[in-house]
């Protein structure tokens, strides 16, 4: 078991469950009354991916965890519809460098950052683009 990634006792304290990455499997060792371990048993080995951890819920059910790394950011740009610009408010304010989002009219009213699986402003130097009468305008997302 030199490839153990995590270990945890069940609530009864009579087994130590070990997540092994080389096999991959979860094995368990009986804990004897004197605190020594009994013979290793395979708890489950029908695991498609290498597990990262193991935990037990309040009902003593075991949960095997695996961390899925985030997908790499791709260099290709993609257009995503986000929110509507409030044209009337934007025009009435009279400041040509400001755009106002419909329905978010106070500083305490913060627009959502997630849309269509993307996080607005997560990319370094991310920009917001607006197309108006065939002209494209952009602004840095702060």
mmCIF file of C-alpha atoms in Angstrom:
data_model
loop_
_atom_site.group_PDB
_atom_site.id
_atom_site.type_symbol
_atom_site.label_atom_id
_atom_site.label_comp_id
_atom_site.label_asym_id
_atom_site.label_seq_id
_atom_site.Cartn_x
_atom_site.Cartn_y
_atom_site.Cartn_z
ATOM 1 C CA UNK A 1 0.000 0.000 0.000
ATOM 2 C CA UNK A 2 2.806 2.427 -0.812
ATOM 3 C CA UNK A 3 0.418 4.319 -3.091
ATOM 4 C CA UNK A 4 -2.130 5.425 -0.465
ATOM 5 C CA UNK A 5 -3.742 8.798 -1.231
ATOM 6 C CA UNK A 6 -6.146 9.018 1.685
ATOM 7 C CA UNK A 7 -7.247 7.001 4.691
ATOM 8 C CA UNK A 8 -10.296 7.243 6.916
ATOM 9 C CA UNK A 9 -11.935 5.149 9.630
ATOM 10 C CA UNK A 10 -15.602 4.236 9.492
ATOM 11 C CA UNK A 11 -17.788 5.553 12.334
ATOM 12 C CA UNK A 12 -17.641 2.273 14.239
ATOM 13 C CA UNK A 13 -13.850 2.538 14.230
ATOM 14 C CA UNK A 14 -13.393 -1.107 13.294
ATOM 15 C CA UNK A 15 -11.979 -0.554 9.765
ATOM 16 C CA UNK A 16 -9.420 1.780 8.227
ATOM 17 C CA UNK A 17 -10.335 2.482 4.596
ATOM 18 C CA UNK A 18 -7.430 3.358 2.297
ATOM 19 C CA UNK A 19 -7.664 4.988 -1.130
ATOM 20 C CA UNK A 20 -4.967 3.516 -3.350
ATOM 21 C CA UNK A 21 -3.908 5.224 -6.557
ATOM 22 C CA UNK A 22 -1.759 2.524 -8.153
ATOM 23 C CA UNK A 23 -4.409 -0.211 -8.255
ATOM 24 C CA UNK A 24 -6.835 1.977 -8.257
ATOM 25 C CA UNK A 25 -9.073 0.764 -5.483
ATOM 26 C CA UNK A 26 -10.283 1.311 -1.959
ATOM 27 C CA UNK A 27 -9.034 -1.286 0.451
ATOM 28 C CA UNK A 28 -9.764 -1.693 4.116
ATOM 29 C CA UNK A 29 -7.877 -2.990 7.077
ATOM 30 C CA UNK A 30 -9.686 -4.416 10.108
ATOM 31 C CA UNK A 31 -8.621 -2.671 13.300
ATOM 32 C CA UNK A 32 -8.038 -5.263 16.013
ATOM 33 C CA UNK A 33 -8.908 -4.682 19.676
ATOM 34 C CA UNK A 34 -5.231 -4.055 20.464
ATOM 35 C CA UNK A 35 -5.031 -1.349 17.721
ATOM 36 C CA UNK A 36 -3.091 -3.465 15.250
ATOM 37 C CA UNK A 37 -4.318 -4.051 11.708
ATOM 38 C CA UNK A 38 -5.682 -7.278 10.329
ATOM 39 C CA UNK A 39 -5.302 -8.561 6.780
ATOM 40 C CA UNK A 40 -5.970 -6.077 3.979
ATOM 41 C CA UNK A 41 -9.226 -6.574 2.047
ATOM 42 C CA UNK A 42 -10.330 -4.967 -1.224
ATOM 43 C CA UNK A 43 -13.425 -2.868 -0.480
ATOM 44 C CA UNK A 44 -14.041 -1.842 -4.099
ATOM 45 C CA UNK A 45 -11.978 -1.919 -7.244
ATOM 46 C CA UNK A 46 -14.603 -1.105 -9.861
ATOM 47 C CA UNK A 47 -13.324 2.464 -10.141
ATOM 48 C CA UNK A 48 -12.876 4.001 -13.584
ATOM 49 C CA UNK A 49 -10.639 6.837 -12.388
ATOM 50 C CA UNK A 50 -7.964 7.182 -9.730
ATOM 51 C CA UNK A 51 -9.764 8.293 -6.558
ATOM 52 C CA UNK A 52 -8.471 11.195 -4.459
ATOM 53 C CA UNK A 53 -10.246 10.688 -1.173
ATOM 54 C CA UNK A 54 -12.873 8.947 0.898
ATOM 55 C CA UNK A 55 -15.373 10.156 3.471
ATOM 56 C CA UNK A 56 -18.267 8.731 5.441
ATOM 57 C CA UNK A 57 -21.598 10.459 5.967
ATOM 58 C CA UNK A 58 -23.609 10.369 9.188
ATOM 59 C CA UNK A 59 -25.238 7.087 8.076
ATOM 60 C CA UNK A 60 -21.795 5.510 7.590
ATOM 61 C CA UNK A 61 -22.084 5.448 3.794
ATOM 62 C CA UNK A 62 -18.734 5.742 2.050
ATOM 63 C CA UNK A 63 -18.192 8.381 -0.635
ATOM 64 C CA UNK A 64 -15.207 8.203 -2.946
ATOM 65 C CA UNK A 65 -14.058 11.543 -4.306
ATOM 66 C CA UNK A 66 -12.129 12.554 -7.384
ATOM 67 C CA UNK A 67 -11.083 16.062 -8.309
ATOM 68 C CA UNK A 68 -11.730 16.970 -11.917
ATOM 69 C CA UNK A 69 -9.311 19.694 -12.972
ATOM 70 C CA UNK A 70 -10.759 22.680 -14.795
ATOM 71 C CA UNK A 71 -10.597 22.716 -18.555
ATOM 72 C CA UNK A 72 -7.806 24.702 -20.101
ATOM 73 C CA UNK A 73 -8.668 28.124 -21.362
ATOM 74 C CA UNK A 74 -8.659 28.111 -25.117
ATOM 75 C CA UNK A 75 -7.295 30.975 -27.152
ATOM 76 C CA UNK A 76 -10.346 31.153 -29.406
ATOM 77 C CA UNK A 77 -12.793 33.924 -28.657
ATOM 78 C CA UNK A 78 -16.448 33.051 -28.335
ATOM 79 C CA UNK A 79 -19.447 35.344 -28.327
ATOM 80 C CA UNK A 80 -21.738 34.924 -25.336
ATOM 81 C CA UNK A 81 -24.990 36.781 -24.758
ATOM 82 C CA UNK A 82 -25.007 38.221 -21.266
ATOM 83 C CA UNK A 83 -27.401 41.004 -20.249
ATOM 84 C CA UNK A 84 -29.242 43.814 -22.010
ATOM 85 C CA UNK A 85 -28.010 47.388 -22.002
ATOM 86 C CA UNK A 86 -30.578 49.911 -20.794
ATOM 87 C CA UNK A 87 -30.410 52.270 -23.783
ATOM 88 C CA UNK A 88 -32.728 54.926 -22.305
ATOM 89 C CA UNK A 89 -30.755 55.253 -19.069
ATOM 90 C CA UNK A 90 -27.426 55.168 -20.918
ATOM 91 C CA UNK A 91 -28.554 58.015 -23.212
ATOM 92 C CA UNK A 92 -30.172 60.056 -20.427
ATOM 93 C CA UNK A 93 -27.061 60.075 -18.245
ATOM 94 C CA UNK A 94 -25.151 61.779 -21.032
ATOM 95 C CA UNK A 95 -21.764 60.176 -20.320
ATOM 96 C CA UNK A 96 -20.600 58.480 -23.504
ATOM 97 C CA UNK A 97 -18.094 56.214 -21.723
ATOM 98 C CA UNK A 98 -20.659 54.535 -19.444
ATOM 99 C CA UNK A 99 -23.131 51.775 -20.226
ATOM 100 C CA UNK A 100 -25.949 50.790 -17.887
ATOM 101 C CA UNK A 101 -27.274 47.241 -17.616
ATOM 102 C CA UNK A 102 -31.050 46.841 -17.553
ATOM 103 C CA UNK A 103 -32.394 46.017 -14.093
ATOM 104 C CA UNK A 104 -29.192 46.911 -12.211
ATOM 105 C CA UNK A 105 -29.769 50.522 -11.246
ATOM 106 C CA UNK A 106 -28.042 50.795 -7.857
ATOM 107 C CA UNK A 107 -24.509 50.103 -6.656
ATOM 108 C CA UNK A 108 -25.877 47.373 -4.377
ATOM 109 C CA UNK A 109 -27.470 45.614 -7.351
ATOM 110 C CA UNK A 110 -24.659 43.458 -8.779
ATOM 111 C CA UNK A 111 -25.145 41.586 -12.073
ATOM 112 C CA UNK A 112 -24.464 37.842 -12.198
ATOM 113 C CA UNK A 113 -20.998 36.796 -13.362
ATOM 114 C CA UNK A 114 -21.956 33.376 -14.734
ATOM 115 C CA UNK A 115 -23.623 33.006 -18.107
ATOM 116 C CA UNK A 116 -23.831 30.044 -20.472
ATOM 117 C CA UNK A 117 -21.074 28.256 -18.560
ATOM 118 C CA UNK A 118 -18.667 31.196 -18.684
ATOM 119 C CA UNK A 119 -17.557 33.525 -15.904
ATOM 120 C CA UNK A 120 -17.698 37.129 -17.089
ATOM 121 C CA UNK A 121 -14.434 38.901 -16.289
ATOM 122 C CA UNK A 122 -12.475 35.741 -15.426
ATOM 123 C CA UNK A 123 -10.093 36.054 -18.344
ATOM 124 C CA UNK A 124 -7.073 38.342 -17.941
ATOM 125 C CA UNK A 125 -7.796 41.579 -19.816
ATOM 126 C CA UNK A 126 -11.381 40.451 -20.454
ATOM 127 C CA UNK A 127 -13.525 42.886 -22.405
ATOM 128 C CA UNK A 128 -17.208 43.586 -22.855
ATOM 129 C CA UNK A 129 -18.276 44.216 -26.453
ATOM 130 C CA UNK A 130 -21.400 46.044 -27.561
ATOM 131 C CA UNK A 131 -22.595 46.201 -31.151
ATOM 132 C CA UNK A 132 -24.682 49.277 -31.959
ATOM 133 C CA UNK A 133 -25.782 50.237 -35.490
ATOM 134 C CA UNK A 134 -23.097 47.999 -36.987
ATOM 135 C CA UNK A 135 -20.333 49.548 -34.862
ATOM 136 C CA UNK A 136 -18.533 47.485 -32.214
ATOM 137 C CA UNK A 137 -17.532 49.171 -28.963
ATOM 138 C CA UNK A 138 -15.494 47.554 -26.188
ATOM 139 C CA UNK A 139 -14.642 48.213 -22.569
ATOM 140 C CA UNK A 140 -12.355 46.528 -20.076
ATOM 141 C CA UNK A 141 -14.124 44.506 -17.407
ATOM 142 C CA UNK A 142 -12.866 45.712 -14.040
#
